[in-house]
PDB file of C-alpha atoms in Angstrom:
ATOM      1  CA  MET A  23       0.000   0.000   0.000  1.00  0.00           C
ATOM      2  CA  SER A  24       1.092   3.557  -0.551  1.00  0.00           C
ATOM      3  CA  GLY A  25      -0.327   7.040  -1.014  1.00  0.00           C
ATOM      4  CA  LEU A  26      -1.649   9.540   1.454  1.00  0.00           C
ATOM      5  CA  VAL A  27      -4.029   8.506   4.205  1.00  0.00           C
ATOM      6  CA  GLN A  28      -6.622  10.996   5.366  1.00  0.00           C
ATOM      7  CA  VAL A  29      -7.065  10.703   9.131  1.00  0.00           C
ATOM      8  CA  ARG A  30      -9.428  12.122  11.707  1.00  0.00           C
ATOM      9  CA  ILE A  31      -7.690  13.863  14.617  1.00  0.00           C
ATOM     10  CA  ARG A  32      -9.614  13.531  17.881  1.00  0.00           C
ATOM     11  CA  PRO A  33      -8.887  13.693  21.626  1.00  0.00           C
ATOM     12  CA  ALA A  34      -7.460  10.452  22.972  1.00  0.00           C
ATOM     13  CA  ARG A  35      -9.760   8.363  25.159  1.00  0.00           C
ATOM     14  CA  ARG A  36      -8.778   6.105  28.028  1.00  0.00           C
ATOM     15  CA  ASP A  37      -9.310   3.049  25.797  1.00  0.00           C
ATOM     16  CA  ASP A  38      -6.717   4.400  23.344  1.00  0.00           C
ATOM     17  CA  VAL A  39      -3.954   4.162  25.946  1.00  0.00           C
ATOM     18  CA  ALA A  40      -2.738   0.715  24.856  1.00  0.00           C
ATOM     19  CA  ALA A  41      -2.536   1.772  21.195  1.00  0.00           C
ATOM     20  CA  ILE A  42      -0.650   4.934  22.119  1.00  0.00           C
ATOM     21  CA  VAL A  43       1.829   3.123  24.358  1.00  0.00           C
ATOM     22  CA  ALA A  44       2.413   0.547  21.612  1.00  0.00           C
ATOM     23  CA  MET A  45       3.393   3.393  19.260  1.00  0.00           C
ATOM     24  CA  LEU A  46       5.643   4.994  21.891  1.00  0.00           C
ATOM     25  CA  ALA A  47       7.421   1.667  22.346  1.00  0.00           C
ATOM     26  CA  ASP A  48       7.731   0.881  18.619  1.00  0.00           C
ATOM     27  CA  ASP A  49      10.765   3.050  18.226  1.00  0.00           C
ATOM     28  CA  ALA A  50      14.513   2.679  18.640  1.00  0.00           C
ATOM     29  CA  LEU A  51      14.638   5.241  21.445  1.00  0.00           C
ATOM     30  CA  GLY A  52      11.307   4.448  23.080  1.00  0.00           C
ATOM     31  CA  ARG A  53      11.719   0.688  23.300  1.00  0.00           C
ATOM     32  CA  GLY A  54      13.868   0.713  26.427  1.00  0.00           C
ATOM     33  CA  ARG A  55      11.667   3.225  28.216  1.00  0.00           C
ATOM     34  CA  GLU A  56       8.230   1.594  28.020  1.00  0.00           C
ATOM     35  CA  ARG A  57       6.696  -1.534  29.545  1.00  0.00           C
ATOM     36  CA  ILE A  58       4.326  -3.422  27.276  1.00  0.00           C
ATOM     37  CA  GLU A  59       2.408  -5.852  29.471  1.00  0.00           C
ATOM     38  CA  ASP A  60      -1.149  -7.086  29.595  1.00  0.00           C
ATOM     39  CA  PRO A  61      -2.651  -5.386  31.470  1.00  0.00           C
ATOM     40  CA  LEU A  62      -0.516  -2.272  31.006  1.00  0.00           C
ATOM     41  CA  PRO A  63       1.112  -0.833  34.126  1.00  0.00           C
ATOM     42  CA  ALA A  64      -1.368   1.408  35.958  1.00  0.00           C
ATOM     43  CA  SER A  65       1.089   4.318  35.703  1.00  0.00           C
ATOM     44  CA  TYR A  66       0.057   4.828  32.065  1.00  0.00           C
ATOM     45  CA  PHE A  67      -3.604   5.234  32.986  1.00  0.00           C
ATOM     46  CA  GLN A  68      -2.760   7.519  35.894  1.00  0.00           C
ATOM     47  CA  ALA A  69      -0.751   9.659  33.471  1.00  0.00           C
ATOM     48  CA  PHE A  70      -3.654   9.658  31.014  1.00  0.00           C
ATOM     49  CA  ASP A  71      -5.938  10.963  33.764  1.00  0.00           C
ATOM     50  CA  ARG A  72      -3.458  13.742  34.652  1.00  0.00           C
ATOM     51  CA  VAL A  73      -3.300  14.796  30.997  1.00  0.00           C
ATOM     52  CA  ALA A  74      -7.087  14.659  30.598  1.00  0.00           C
ATOM     53  CA  ARG A  75      -7.602  16.872  33.669  1.00  0.00           C
ATOM     54  CA  ASP A  76      -5.226  19.590  32.467  1.00  0.00           C
ATOM     55  CA  PRO A  77      -6.915  22.138  30.174  1.00  0.00           C
ATOM     56  CA  ASN A  78      -3.497  23.176  28.790  1.00  0.00           C
ATOM     57  CA  LEU A  79      -2.696  19.669  27.539  1.00  0.00           C
ATOM     58  CA  ALA A  80      -4.216  17.937  24.540  1.00  0.00           C
ATOM     59  CA  LEU A  81      -3.340  14.347  23.760  1.00  0.00           C
ATOM     60  CA  VAL A  82      -4.818  13.518  20.377  1.00  0.00           C
ATOM     61  CA  VAL A  83      -4.855  10.489  18.128  1.00  0.00           C
ATOM     62  CA  ALA A  84      -5.139  10.080  14.381  1.00  0.00           C
ATOM     63  CA  GLU A  85      -7.816   7.583  13.410  1.00  0.00           C
ATOM     64  CA  ASP A  86      -7.963   6.022   9.953  1.00  0.00           C
ATOM     65  CA  ASP A  87     -11.058   5.179   7.904  1.00  0.00           C
ATOM     66  CA  GLY A  88     -11.553   1.933   9.771  1.00  0.00           C
ATOM     67  CA  GLY A  89     -11.450   3.657  13.166  1.00  0.00           C
ATOM     68  CA  GLN A  90      -7.960   2.380  13.925  1.00  0.00           C
ATOM     69  CA  VAL A  91      -5.544   4.573  15.864  1.00  0.00           C
ATOM     70  CA  VAL A  92      -2.493   5.131  13.648  1.00  0.00           C
ATOM     71  CA  GLY A  93      -0.846   8.168  15.213  1.00  0.00           C
ATOM     72  CA  CYS A  94      -0.643  10.378  18.285  1.00  0.00           C
ATOM     73  CA  LEU A  95       0.622  13.762  19.425  1.00  0.00           C
ATOM     74  CA  GLN A  96       0.575  15.734  22.659  1.00  0.00           C
ATOM     75  CA  LEU A  97       0.240  19.501  22.540  1.00  0.00           C
ATOM     76  CA  CYS A  98       1.133  21.543  25.630  1.00  0.00           C
ATOM     77  CA  ILE A  99       0.056  25.183  25.882  1.00  0.00           C
ATOM     78  CA  LEU A 100       2.450  27.003  28.219  1.00  0.00           C
ATOM     79  CA  PRO A 101       1.476  30.391  29.597  1.00  0.00           C
ATOM     80  CA  GLY A 102       4.492  32.562  30.390  1.00  0.00           C
ATOM     81  CA  LEU A 103       5.628  36.170  30.546  1.00  0.00           C
ATOM     82  CA  SER A 104       8.075  36.327  27.645  1.00  0.00           C
ATOM     83  CA  SER A 105       7.069  37.632  24.201  1.00  0.00           C
ATOM     84  CA  GLN A 106       4.663  40.085  25.870  1.00  0.00           C
ATOM     85  CA  GLY A 107       2.875  37.346  27.712  1.00  0.00           C
ATOM     86  CA  ALA A 108       2.044  35.180  24.707  1.00  0.00           C
ATOM     87  CA  SER A 109       1.712  31.499  25.540  1.00  0.00           C
ATOM     88  CA  ARG A 110       4.118  29.074  23.953  1.00  0.00           C
ATOM     89  CA  ALA A 111       3.186  25.715  22.517  1.00  0.00           C
ATOM     90  CA  LEU A 112       5.276  22.588  22.947  1.00  0.00           C
ATOM     91  CA  ILE A 113       4.737  19.477  20.814  1.00  0.00           C
ATOM     92  CA  GLU A 114       5.638  16.130  22.388  1.00  0.00           C
ATOM     93  CA  ASP A 115       5.298  12.414  21.630  1.00  0.00           C
ATOM     94  CA  VAL A 116       4.552  12.542  17.923  1.00  0.00           C
ATOM     95  CA  ARG A 117       4.296   8.963  16.700  1.00  0.00           C
ATOM     96  CA  VAL A 118       2.871   7.174  13.664  1.00  0.00           C
ATOM     97  CA  ALA A 119       2.226   3.420  13.641  1.00  0.00           C
ATOM     98  CA  GLY A 120       5.020   1.524  11.905  1.00  0.00           C
ATOM     99  CA  HIS A 121       2.863   0.187   9.041  1.00  0.00           C
ATOM    100  CA  CYS A 122       1.496   3.659   8.225  1.00  0.00           C
ATOM    101  CA  ARG A 123       4.575   5.833   7.949  1.00  0.00           C
ATOM    102  CA  SER A 124       5.280   8.208   5.028  1.00  0.00           C
ATOM    103  CA  ARG A 125       1.561   8.545   4.302  1.00  0.00           C
ATOM    104  CA  GLY A 126       1.080  12.111   5.520  1.00  0.00           C
ATOM    105  CA  ILE A 127      -0.293  11.172   8.944  1.00  0.00           C
ATOM    106  CA  GLY A 128       2.459  12.902  10.948  1.00  0.00           C
ATOM    107  CA  GLU A 129       1.948  16.006   8.851  1.00  0.00           C
ATOM    108  CA  GLN A 130      -1.794  16.057   9.547  1.00  0.00           C
ATOM    109  CA  LEU A 131      -1.084  15.690  13.273  1.00  0.00           C
ATOM    110  CA  VAL A 132       1.451  18.527  13.315  1.00  0.00           C
ATOM    111  CA  GLN A 133      -0.746  20.788  11.186  1.00  0.00           C
ATOM    112  CA  TRP A 134      -3.562  20.168  13.655  1.00  0.00           C
ATOM    113  CA  ALA A 135      -1.201  21.188  16.484  1.00  0.00           C
ATOM    114  CA  LEU A 136      -0.083  24.349  14.668  1.00  0.00           C
ATOM    115  CA  ALA A 137      -3.666  25.433  14.029  1.00  0.00           C
ATOM    116  CA  GLU A 138      -4.632  24.710  17.637  1.00  0.00           C
ATOM    117  CA  ALA A 139      -1.588  26.594  18.994  1.00  0.00           C
ATOM    118  CA  GLN A 140      -2.424  29.588  16.863  1.00  0.00           C
ATOM    119  CA  ALA A 141      -6.074  29.478  17.945  1.00  0.00           C
ATOM    120  CA  LYS A 142      -4.898  29.516  21.580  1.00  0.00           C
ATOM    121  CA  GLY A 143      -2.886  32.691  20.952  1.00  0.00           C
ATOM    122  CA  CYS A 144       0.587  31.151  20.851  1.00  0.00           C
ATOM    123  CA  ARG A 145       3.223  32.940  18.806  1.00  0.00           C
ATOM    124  CA  LEU A 146       5.869  30.254  19.170  1.00  0.00           C
ATOM    125  CA  VAL A 147       5.719  26.486  18.809  1.00  0.00           C
ATOM    126  CA  GLU A 148       8.681  24.468  20.007  1.00  0.00           C
ATOM    127  CA  LEU A 149       9.750  20.853  20.170  1.00  0.00           C
ATOM    128  CA  LEU A 150      12.791  18.732  20.843  1.00  0.00           C
ATOM    129  CA  THR A 151      13.832  15.971  18.483  1.00  0.00           C
ATOM    130  CA  HIS A 152      16.728  13.650  19.201  1.00  0.00           C
ATOM    131  CA  ASN A 153      19.985  14.413  17.393  1.00  0.00           C
ATOM    132  CA  THR A 154      19.795  11.027  15.688  1.00  0.00           C
ATOM    133  CA  ARG A 155      16.293  11.623  14.226  1.00  0.00           C
ATOM    134  CA  VAL A 156      17.526  13.230  11.028  1.00  0.00           C
ATOM    135  CA  ASP A 157      14.356  12.305   9.104  1.00  0.00           C
ATOM    136  CA  ALA A 158      12.217  13.992  11.752  1.00  0.00           C
ATOM    137  CA  GLN A 159      14.317  17.149  11.527  1.00  0.00           C
ATOM    138  CA  ARG A 160      13.834  17.253   7.768  1.00  0.00           C
ATOM    139  CA  PHE A 161      10.105  16.673   8.227  1.00  0.00           C
ATOM    140  CA  TYR A 162       9.738  19.569  10.698  1.00  0.00           C
ATOM    141  CA  LYS A 163      11.791  21.896   8.492  1.00  0.00           C
ATOM    142  CA  ARG A 164       9.452  21.163   5.632  1.00  0.00           C
ATOM    143  CA  LEU A 165       6.559  22.233   7.870  1.00  0.00           C
ATOM    144  CA  GLY A 166       8.238  25.568   8.680  1.00  0.00           C
ATOM    145  CA  PHE A 167      10.280  24.819  11.790  1.00  0.00           C
ATOM    146  CA  ALA A 168      13.854  26.081  12.156  1.00  0.00           C
ATOM    147  CA  ALA A 169      16.622  24.156  13.928  1.00  0.00           C
ATOM    148  CA  SER A 170      17.274  27.284  15.977  1.00  0.00           C
ATOM    149  CA  HIS A 171      17.982  25.794  19.407  1.00  0.00           C
ATOM    150  CA  VAL A 172      19.921  23.104  21.198  1.00  0.00           C
ATOM    151  CA  GLY A 173      17.580  20.750  23.035  1.00  0.00           C
ATOM    152  CA  MET A 174      19.197  19.813  26.338  1.00  0.00           C
ATOM    153  CA  THR A 175      18.035  16.982  28.558  1.00  0.00           C
ATOM    154  CA  LEU A 176      18.859  15.562  31.951  1.00  0.00           C
ATOM    155  CA  ARG A 177      17.555  12.195  33.130  1.00  0.00           C
ATOM    156  CA  PHE A 178      17.365  11.311  36.809  1.00  0.00           C
TER     157      PHE A 178
ATOM    158  CA  MET B  22      32.083  43.121  43.175  1.00  0.00           C
ATOM    159  CA  SER B  23      32.640  39.455  42.610  1.00  0.00           C
ATOM    160  CA  GLY B  24      32.138  36.103  44.348  1.00  0.00           C
ATOM    161  CA  LEU B  25      29.098  33.947  44.774  1.00  0.00           C
ATOM    162  CA  VAL B  26      25.792  35.432  45.830  1.00  0.00           C
ATOM    163  CA  GLN B  27      23.463  33.318  47.936  1.00  0.00           C
ATOM    164  CA  VAL B  28      19.876  33.933  46.864  1.00  0.00           C
ATOM    165  CA  ARG B  29      16.467  32.965  48.128  1.00  0.00           C
ATOM    166  CA  ILE B  30      14.246  31.264  45.530  1.00  0.00           C
ATOM    167  CA  ARG B  31      10.561  32.060  45.992  1.00  0.00           C
ATOM    168  CA  PRO B  32       7.369  32.075  43.894  1.00  0.00           C
ATOM    169  CA  ALA B  33       7.040  35.240  41.820  1.00  0.00           C
ATOM    170  CA  ARG B  34       4.391  37.725  42.929  1.00  0.00           C
ATOM    171  CA  ARG B  35       2.369  40.057  40.761  1.00  0.00           C
ATOM    172  CA  ASP B  36       4.549  42.986  41.892  1.00  0.00           C
ATOM    173  CA  ASP B  37       7.639  41.172  40.540  1.00  0.00           C
ATOM    174  CA  VAL B  38       6.325  41.303  36.979  1.00  0.00           C
ATOM    175  CA  ALA B  39       8.180  44.511  36.051  1.00  0.00           C
ATOM    176  CA  ALA B  40      11.497  43.172  37.372  1.00  0.00           C
ATOM    177  CA  ILE B  41      11.012  39.899  35.500  1.00  0.00           C
ATOM    178  CA  VAL B  42      10.099  41.591  32.232  1.00  0.00           C
ATOM    179  CA  ALA B  43      13.124  43.876  32.573  1.00  0.00           C
ATOM    180  CA  MET B  44      15.346  40.782  32.778  1.00  0.00           C
ATOM    181  CA  LEU B  45      13.602  39.137  29.815  1.00  0.00           C
ATOM    182  CA  ALA B  46      14.226  42.284  27.766  1.00  0.00           C
ATOM    183  CA  ASP B  47      17.856  42.756  28.877  1.00  0.00           C
ATOM    184  CA  ASP B  48      19.128  40.239  26.396  1.00  0.00           C
ATOM    185  CA  ALA B  49      20.242  40.224  22.769  1.00  0.00           C
ATOM    186  CA  LEU B  50      17.421  37.880  21.739  1.00  0.00           C
ATOM    187  CA  GLY B  51      14.745  39.165  24.120  1.00  0.00           C
ATOM    188  CA  ARG B  52      15.097  42.853  23.370  1.00  0.00           C
ATOM    189  CA  GLY B  53      13.047  42.808  20.183  1.00  0.00           C
ATOM    190  CA  ARG B  54      10.295  40.687  21.688  1.00  0.00           C
ATOM    191  CA  GLU B  55       9.346  42.674  24.806  1.00  0.00           C
ATOM    192  CA  ARG B  56       7.691  46.059  25.384  1.00  0.00           C
ATOM    193  CA  ILE B  57       9.084  48.015  28.309  1.00  0.00           C
ATOM    194  CA  GLU B  58       6.614  50.798  29.035  1.00  0.00           C
ATOM    195  CA  ASP B  59       5.280  52.423  32.161  1.00  0.00           C
ATOM    196  CA  PRO B  60       2.802  51.019  32.937  1.00  0.00           C
ATOM    197  CA  LEU B  61       3.698  47.677  31.388  1.00  0.00           C
ATOM    198  CA  PRO B  62       1.290  46.299  28.787  1.00  0.00           C
ATOM    199  CA  ALA B  63      -1.576  44.490  30.506  1.00  0.00           C
ATOM    200  CA  SER B  64      -0.733  41.322  28.564  1.00  0.00           C
ATOM    201  CA  TYR B  65       2.165  40.669  30.978  1.00  0.00           C
ATOM    202  CA  PHE B  66      -0.122  40.724  34.007  1.00  0.00           C
ATOM    203  CA  GLN B  67      -2.723  38.576  32.273  1.00  0.00           C
ATOM    204  CA  ALA B  68       0.028  36.053  31.522  1.00  0.00           C
ATOM    205  CA  PHE B  69       1.180  36.195  35.145  1.00  0.00           C
ATOM    206  CA  ASP B  70      -2.354  35.341  36.264  1.00  0.00           C
ATOM    207  CA  ARG B  71      -2.530  32.403  33.845  1.00  0.00           C
ATOM    208  CA  VAL B  72       0.768  31.067  35.191  1.00  0.00           C
ATOM    209  CA  ALA B  73      -0.291  31.580  38.827  1.00  0.00           C
ATOM    210  CA  ARG B  74      -3.543  29.668  38.251  1.00  0.00           C
ATOM    211  CA  ASP B  75      -1.837  26.624  36.743  1.00  0.00           C
ATOM    212  CA  PRO B  76      -0.655  24.106  39.357  1.00  0.00           C
ATOM    213  CA  ASN B  77       1.804  22.614  36.849  1.00  0.00           C
ATOM    214  CA  LEU B  78       3.650  25.913  36.335  1.00  0.00           C
ATOM    215  CA  ALA B  79       6.013  27.578  38.781  1.00  0.00           C
ATOM    216  CA  LEU B  80       7.458  30.984  38.003  1.00  0.00           C
ATOM    217  CA  VAL B  81      10.089  31.714  40.632  1.00  0.00           C
ATOM    218  CA  VAL B  82      12.471  34.563  41.312  1.00  0.00           C
ATOM    219  CA  ALA B  83      15.857  34.726  43.010  1.00  0.00           C
ATOM    220  CA  GLU B  84      15.997  37.423  45.658  1.00  0.00           C
ATOM    221  CA  ASP B  85      19.285  38.730  47.037  1.00  0.00           C
ATOM    222  CA  ASP B  86      20.095  39.758  50.612  1.00  0.00           C
ATOM    223  CA  GLY B  87      18.529  43.156  50.098  1.00  0.00           C
ATOM    224  CA  GLY B  88      15.268  41.686  48.809  1.00  0.00           C
ATOM    225  CA  GLN B  89      16.039  42.636  45.208  1.00  0.00           C
ATOM    226  CA  VAL B  90      14.922  40.339  42.403  1.00  0.00           C
ATOM    227  CA  VAL B  91      18.072  39.286  40.509  1.00  0.00           C
ATOM    228  CA  GLY B  92      16.921  36.211  38.605  1.00  0.00           C
ATOM    229  CA  CYS B  93      13.945  34.221  37.382  1.00  0.00           C
ATOM    230  CA  LEU B  94      13.007  30.814  36.027  1.00  0.00           C
ATOM    231  CA  GLN B  95       9.810  29.095  34.952  1.00  0.00           C
ATOM    232  CA  LEU B  96       9.372  25.390  35.573  1.00  0.00           C
ATOM    233  CA  CYS B  97       6.651  23.507  33.705  1.00  0.00           C
ATOM    234  CA  ILE B  98       5.605  20.022  34.857  1.00  0.00           C
ATOM    235  CA  LEU B  99       4.189  18.124  31.881  1.00  0.00           C
ATOM    236  CA  PRO B 100       2.174  14.974  32.473  1.00  0.00           C
ATOM    237  CA  GLY B 101       2.359  12.551  29.569  1.00  0.00           C
ATOM    238  CA  LEU B 102       2.249   8.857  28.724  1.00  0.00           C
ATOM    239  CA  SER B 103       5.830   8.228  27.619  1.00  0.00           C
ATOM    240  CA  SER B 104       8.457   6.797  29.975  1.00  0.00           C
ATOM    241  CA  GLN B 105       5.767   4.742  31.702  1.00  0.00           C
ATOM    242  CA  GLY B 106       3.682   7.781  32.437  1.00  0.00           C
ATOM    243  CA  ALA B 107       6.361   9.814  34.214  1.00  0.00           C
ATOM    244  CA  SER B 108       5.864  13.560  33.936  1.00  0.00           C
ATOM    245  CA  ARG B 109       8.510  15.586  32.152  1.00  0.00           C
ATOM    246  CA  ALA B 110       9.827  18.917  33.333  1.00  0.00           C
ATOM    247  CA  LEU B 111      10.574  21.818  31.007  1.00  0.00           C
ATOM    248  CA  ILE B 112      12.665  24.793  32.115  1.00  0.00           C
ATOM    249  CA  GLU B 113      11.942  28.143  30.438  1.00  0.00           C
ATOM    250  CA  ASP B 114      12.895  31.799  30.770  1.00  0.00           C
ATOM    251  CA  VAL B 115      16.011  31.483  32.911  1.00  0.00           C
ATOM    252  CA  ARG B 116      17.415  34.972  33.370  1.00  0.00           C
ATOM    253  CA  VAL B 117      19.863  36.685  35.728  1.00  0.00           C
ATOM    254  CA  ALA B 118      20.047  40.477  36.052  1.00  0.00           C
ATOM    255  CA  GLY B 119      22.919  41.938  34.020  1.00  0.00           C
ATOM    256  CA  HIS B 120      24.863  43.270  37.015  1.00  0.00           C
ATOM    257  CA  CYS B 121      24.721  39.920  38.848  1.00  0.00           C
ATOM    258  CA  ARG B 122      25.917  37.421  36.277  1.00  0.00           C
ATOM    259  CA  SER B 123      28.599  34.772  36.935  1.00  0.00           C
ATOM    260  CA  ARG B 124      27.819  34.778  40.649  1.00  0.00           C
ATOM    261  CA  GLY B 125      26.131  31.390  40.890  1.00  0.00           C
ATOM    262  CA  ILE B 126      22.574  32.725  40.743  1.00  0.00           C
ATOM    263  CA  GLY B 127      21.589  30.859  37.580  1.00  0.00           C
ATOM    264  CA  GLU B 128      22.972  27.671  39.065  1.00  0.00           C
ATOM    265  CA  GLN B 129      20.905  28.086  42.246  1.00  0.00           C
ATOM    266  CA  LEU B 130      17.793  28.645  40.121  1.00  0.00           C
ATOM    267  CA  VAL B 131      18.413  25.556  37.979  1.00  0.00           C
ATOM    268  CA  GLN B 132      19.295  23.399  40.998  1.00  0.00           C
ATOM    269  CA  TRP B 133      16.016  24.481  42.572  1.00  0.00           C
ATOM    270  CA  ALA B 134      14.205  23.432  39.387  1.00  0.00           C
ATOM    271  CA  LEU B 135      15.941  20.049  39.276  1.00  0.00           C
ATOM    272  CA  ALA B 136      15.053  19.310  42.902  1.00  0.00           C
ATOM    273  CA  GLU B 137      11.461  20.390  42.331  1.00  0.00           C
ATOM    274  CA  ALA B 138      11.152  18.306  39.143  1.00  0.00           C
ATOM    275  CA  GLN B 139      12.466  15.260  40.971  1.00  0.00           C
ATOM    276  CA  ALA B 140      10.098  15.857  43.892  1.00  0.00           C
ATOM    277  CA  LYS B 141       7.206  15.939  41.401  1.00  0.00           C
ATOM    278  CA  GLY B 142       8.204  12.533  40.024  1.00  0.00           C
ATOM    279  CA  CYS B 143       9.780  13.683  36.752  1.00  0.00           C
ATOM    280  CA  ARG B 144      12.463  11.465  35.252  1.00  0.00           C
ATOM    281  CA  LEU B 145      13.430  13.870  32.498  1.00  0.00           C
ATOM    282  CA  VAL B 146      14.123  17.593  32.499  1.00  0.00           C
ATOM    283  CA  GLU B 147      14.372  19.373  29.172  1.00  0.00           C
ATOM    284  CA  LEU B 148      15.025  22.860  27.867  1.00  0.00           C
ATOM    285  CA  LEU B 149      15.793  24.665  24.648  1.00  0.00           C
ATOM    286  CA  THR B 150      18.652  27.115  24.414  1.00  0.00           C
ATOM    287  CA  HIS B 151      19.344  29.159  21.309  1.00  0.00           C
ATOM    288  CA  ASN B 152      22.166  27.900  19.067  1.00  0.00           C
ATOM    289  CA  THR B 153      24.037  31.168  19.670  1.00  0.00           C
ATOM    290  CA  ARG B 154      23.975  30.848  23.498  1.00  0.00           C
ATOM    291  CA  VAL B 155      27.199  28.895  23.732  1.00  0.00           C
ATOM    292  CA  ASP B 156      27.867  30.004  27.320  1.00  0.00           C
ATOM    293  CA  ALA B 157      24.436  28.774  28.374  1.00  0.00           C
ATOM    294  CA  GLN B 158      25.088  25.402  26.759  1.00  0.00           C
ATOM    295  CA  ARG B 159      28.362  25.075  28.673  1.00  0.00           C
ATOM    296  CA  PHE B 160      26.573  26.085  31.872  1.00  0.00           C
ATOM    297  CA  TYR B 161      23.863  23.441  31.463  1.00  0.00           C
ATOM    298  CA  LYS B 162      26.402  20.737  30.599  1.00  0.00           C
ATOM    299  CA  ARG B 163      28.234  21.522  33.819  1.00  0.00           C
ATOM    300  CA  LEU B 164      24.958  20.917  35.673  1.00  0.00           C
ATOM    301  CA  GLY B 165      24.485  17.510  34.067  1.00  0.00           C
ATOM    302  CA  PHE B 166      22.485  18.244  30.922  1.00  0.00           C
ATOM    303  CA  ALA B 167      23.368  16.633  27.595  1.00  0.00           C
ATOM    304  CA  ALA B 168      23.015  18.363  24.223  1.00  0.00           C
ATOM    305  CA  SER B 169      21.030  15.337  23.048  1.00  0.00           C
ATOM    306  CA  HIS B 170      18.322  16.993  20.965  1.00  0.00           C
ATOM    307  CA  VAL B 171      17.711  19.577  18.289  1.00  0.00           C
ATOM    308  CA  GLY B 172      15.386  22.312  19.539  1.00  0.00           C
ATOM    309  CA  MET B 173      13.071  23.291  16.713  1.00  0.00           C
ATOM    310  CA  THR B 174      10.895  26.377  16.699  1.00  0.00           C
ATOM    311  CA  LEU B 175       8.249  27.943  14.520  1.00  0.00           C
ATOM    312  CA  ARG B 176       7.037  31.511  15.017  1.00  0.00           C
ATOM    313  CA  PHE B 177       3.675  32.676  13.717  1.00  0.00           C
TER     314      PHE B 177
END
């Protein structure tokens, strides 16, 4: 199969958690960080509830024609004083299911996030992508992002 | 004057907004983005109120012996599903007043943020620093951060 896939972007529900975690784990960097068990560790559902309660966070999924979840993205709206008090937007956890990549699904997710950020009054959208994710960097540049910053991380 | 300055880190108050905005503007990159007027544009105070209302955001200032505000930092706690549902922490808007730099104030602010992030259960702390801020990158590496990611931004 090939060609673009038109998806529906909608808020994630609690019963999407397993599909989302599977996508987070299906990744060279994510594999070592997740725990795929049946049932899933409760910590994932607790995190889902924290996200769902926070009006500044939106965890969304991309659903294909058949109602299957084939992508996800989390948008964080961050109030702050800089830039004359304009909120910033941060995009996290963009994933597309392995069998659906290069079909325009990631682009539809990110375009949704850009429109939502703009509607919420943000003037800046930011994200971190690992140094090794060269394809992702090219993808974001194509959508208008600049590689303007160094993304620094510290793990406890 | 030289030597380390011991500061007190405390939550920012509404009457700190002018001091914080002055620090945000006293910077090669910030200058063009802020509006220093008397009174300050209302958008800064509206943003302060949004930050103060959000339990996942902490805007703090560093106060010196004389009660003067000489630094600021905003810590954002971001619930999310990845890493088994551990929240992430994002550090934004770290600034030290021009006449107080290289006195350990930035380090005390960031160490406060790291301790707070850990206390809130975060396993990852992230930040973006502009490609041109080479001193800042060295500073964060000294505190344990790795330049692991590309920080990508899009301005509307």
